[in-house]
């Protein structure tokens, strides 16, 4: 399953003399039809180049032999290390088992896998301190990579071909290092000595010899690869980088603009002297000769007749300056424009070239390329055509660098790629049909049995896999179903599936899944599917695609498993801090925010929050928002944090609210120095206030939705809300309220003022003003309300934003009480319009014959039936609602708004009092109505309740109380009622209001700020864009803020002066470091990784527990030895002593050790 062909094991290494070189290999058949004059020029140039190339080739082979001789004969050589050949390493099963047992014992002896890796490097550096200079990566990173490599190689011991690929890949990764036999021997001996010290007798002689053979094999492979392939790979890397660097051709093509005017003169002379025209064109377009000939013949669709300036190849801008551009140009010129499959090769070629040193990755890329080619073409694919176009493009892009060595290297690369492609070329279509037929033939019962068998077989092959499959069986079956879909989908949509695999692999990085489990899982799946069908083509298709998927996942997990992710998976603050401390200072933020593999990436911080690793997430946030500085620059991770996670505030509010204060605190810097009782404070509000597009950020909206009054009072959020309110939102908000105030004044004049006032207006004028005011109310206010509510209802219903009120669906905007009040007010105005008395009187005849009706009067025979209800009643309700709509004007002042909110909180307490008062009044009224009395104050329940309520409100006259004295029984009941209501209930109400006010007072400012934030969020969208941009530009967020006098630091904030007593701080929160200022260097240790008090106490507690357990275990031997002392176990530990003879006595040696 895992063994894939690779070019070293397949004998694909081509010697320079064996490579096809010269005219026949690099010219297509169409080029042989060139003009005779051009062919003669080519032959002359090729003769000259062949003479020099042969000398270069002989010289390079001689240098290779000298290097090989130096390496093999170096000091410290060991004849057991084979560097002359590179064959497969085959060990017997017992040796492999002994090696694996010894390896497990070594890891168990260490605290962790990372600790075991660091122990190996410590042993190596102690034996050869000079080798420490070769390992430039941080010790923790290097140890993790080393342990991963050894784990993978141990897992591949049973598959020599796969082991060879891994050793070969490791060799390619060490091409830039001076690896010699002497250093391999030191590395081997130090590891073997460490194994012997740590394992002792647990390491058998067979295991020792196996480890020795493996380490010698790896060392020999590294040297062999370096000797045979380093020059070629270096040429490929350097030339590919130049070929894709547009800036590398500025000097080469930069003079074209100056030659545009001279080009016209040369074209005018072209007819008289064609040779000059040809020379000029050749100098202007320094591409390959084949391309030049095509241009001259006019056979390309991209180039027209060379005789006109308009037909030039886009002058300077149209000159191909990268490999992709040049390849497309040459492909069109050479007649390969209809070869669509070349586009697929071109899309994958960058990955192929960059991973030529990684055999497994190269094979994977070629397999994916075969699938992509199969999707775009069904005919025969002529792979040599790509080679000819590739070499022509590279020669054009590298005219100053191209040599025979480049010809050899790039031809060698393509020959190996071509052989890998031909292994499976043409098979995917047949495989897809067979596999689809197999999967479609499975019914539900057969598929269920198949899935069940896969897990049973897998758990037998890898029992440890049961620890990672913790979900229910139904979910596990869903996983296998998705595997089936992916195995088939990779034939149909290879590009999409490859991207999905990268994302899936990164998720498995977060899950912490060991890559060793993929091999047995794939083997178990293929075994079960093989037993379920006799279709060999389907089995081959299933095995090939599943192996490709597994290799891609393993590679993604391996590349994405960083030491930061390991610390996050362990949810350990200490591990995360230790991992981050290894990062270069210029990449420290990237280590915590992005792990990218292929086209997909995962954020360690986001994964920590999603998986519940809040301790690790808190460590990451704290480290990102810590300001560090050297002499050259400041380092602050806020920019990278909000660029990677613009919604980090929303994420923390929903997933980890306890971490949000730490994030907000990290955006504030306070100076430890004070001046005149004031402290300089920098608030870095840029990303909380402005989004990436320059608009209003959603931070305040998220805070308002969370309804967290404590968070709303945070200093940085209070600053932002006050700033936006004063300078942007307040004016727009008040302008919106002016309209409502005007409508309220009109309504007030028409309904309450002119009807009941003694203004110096005659009745006719008064009626005229009332009529005009009411017309304005009905047209402007009622019309605006109808349009606004219809628009909002249509918007919510169209988007499906509804709320359920039992079985009735209502638009979601009606969740706001002010919207409901507005809707009810519109209904009241509509009823008033329908029952308007003036309109009724206008349409009716006069009351008396011959008498003229007064204009716009409200008093007529037709209005008698609607005098009070409904017109007057709904007019009263509308007046209440108009005034209620102005309540939110209180947000102008936070103190007033807080008072209004507290009053709202008290309403519930008052409602409880009124409910109790109603119940008690009803009870006593019903009771008194049963008595026989001479007065009618309590005659019936309604009259009784009214009288009792008058007593409570002190409206019951003293004369009536005197009448009650005539009936003692009634008087006694009334007295009891008054005691319960006036003394008990009223005092209870006062106590409730007092307690509720105390409870609300602490958070009332927070709720007031929440109310203001809500108004800001609703108002800012109506602010003109120009006004918003003017506001943000006035903040000058792009200017660097001053920390202390003359110390200009980080941009993106606002500076304020606050009282020194507000936030006392005597420690400089900026961590400053001396030494080197290189961005590639990690920060020096500042003691932040030292154990805190809690860690020290936990460690002491652990030590005491272990010591007590050891002493308790030894106590029985003490008693058997005849030692005195009463009691057993822990009761006698204080006075006992233990010596080698097991005799007790009065010595306190053990107490001293404890």
PDB file of C-alpha atoms in Angstrom, residues 32 79 119 195 259 281 320 415 454 558 574 586 607 732 769 775 796 926 970 979 1046 1109 1134:
ATOM      1  CA  UNK A  32      13.117  20.990 -39.152  1.00  0.00           C
ATOM      2  CA  UNK A  79      34.005   0.569   6.755  1.00  0.00           C
ATOM      3  CA  UNK A 119      18.244  13.717  25.624  1.00  0.00           C
ATOM      4  CA  UNK A 195      20.319   3.534  24.773  1.00  0.00           C
ATOM      5  CA  UNK A 259      13.963  51.492 -27.974  1.00  0.00           C
ATOM      6  CA  UNK A 281      14.302  41.606 -33.332  1.00  0.00           C
ATOM      7  CA  UNK A 320       6.810  37.025 -20.647  1.00  0.00           C
ATOM      8  CA  UNK A 415      12.676  12.062 -17.279  1.00  0.00           C
ATOM      9  CA  UNK A 454     -13.107  -2.666   8.678  1.00  0.00           C
ATOM     10  CA  UNK A 558       3.580  15.635   9.698  1.00  0.00           C
ATOM     11  CA  UNK A 574       4.115  25.924  30.213  1.00  0.00           C
ATOM     12  CA  UNK A 586      10.067  38.065  13.536  1.00  0.00           C
ATOM     13  CA  UNK A 607      -8.051  25.395  17.598  1.00  0.00           C
ATOM     14  CA  UNK A 732     -27.212  61.725  13.518  1.00  0.00           C
ATOM     15  CA  UNK A 769     -54.838  75.222  13.040  1.00  0.00           C
ATOM     16  CA  UNK A 775     -53.502  66.587   8.393  1.00  0.00           C
ATOM     17  CA  UNK A 796     -37.500  39.956   7.570  1.00  0.00           C
ATOM     18  CA  UNK A 926     -65.659  40.174  49.345  1.00  0.00           C
ATOM     19  CA  UNK A 970     -66.710  46.603  60.286  1.00  0.00           C
ATOM     20  CA  UNK A 979     -52.317  47.086  59.065  1.00  0.00           C
ATOM     21  CA  UNK A1046      11.223  60.648  22.707  1.00  0.00           C
ATOM     22  CA  UNK A1109       4.429   6.106  49.108  1.00  0.00           C
ATOM     23  CA  UNK A1134       7.385  10.112  62.108  1.00  0.00           C
TER      24      UNK A1134
END
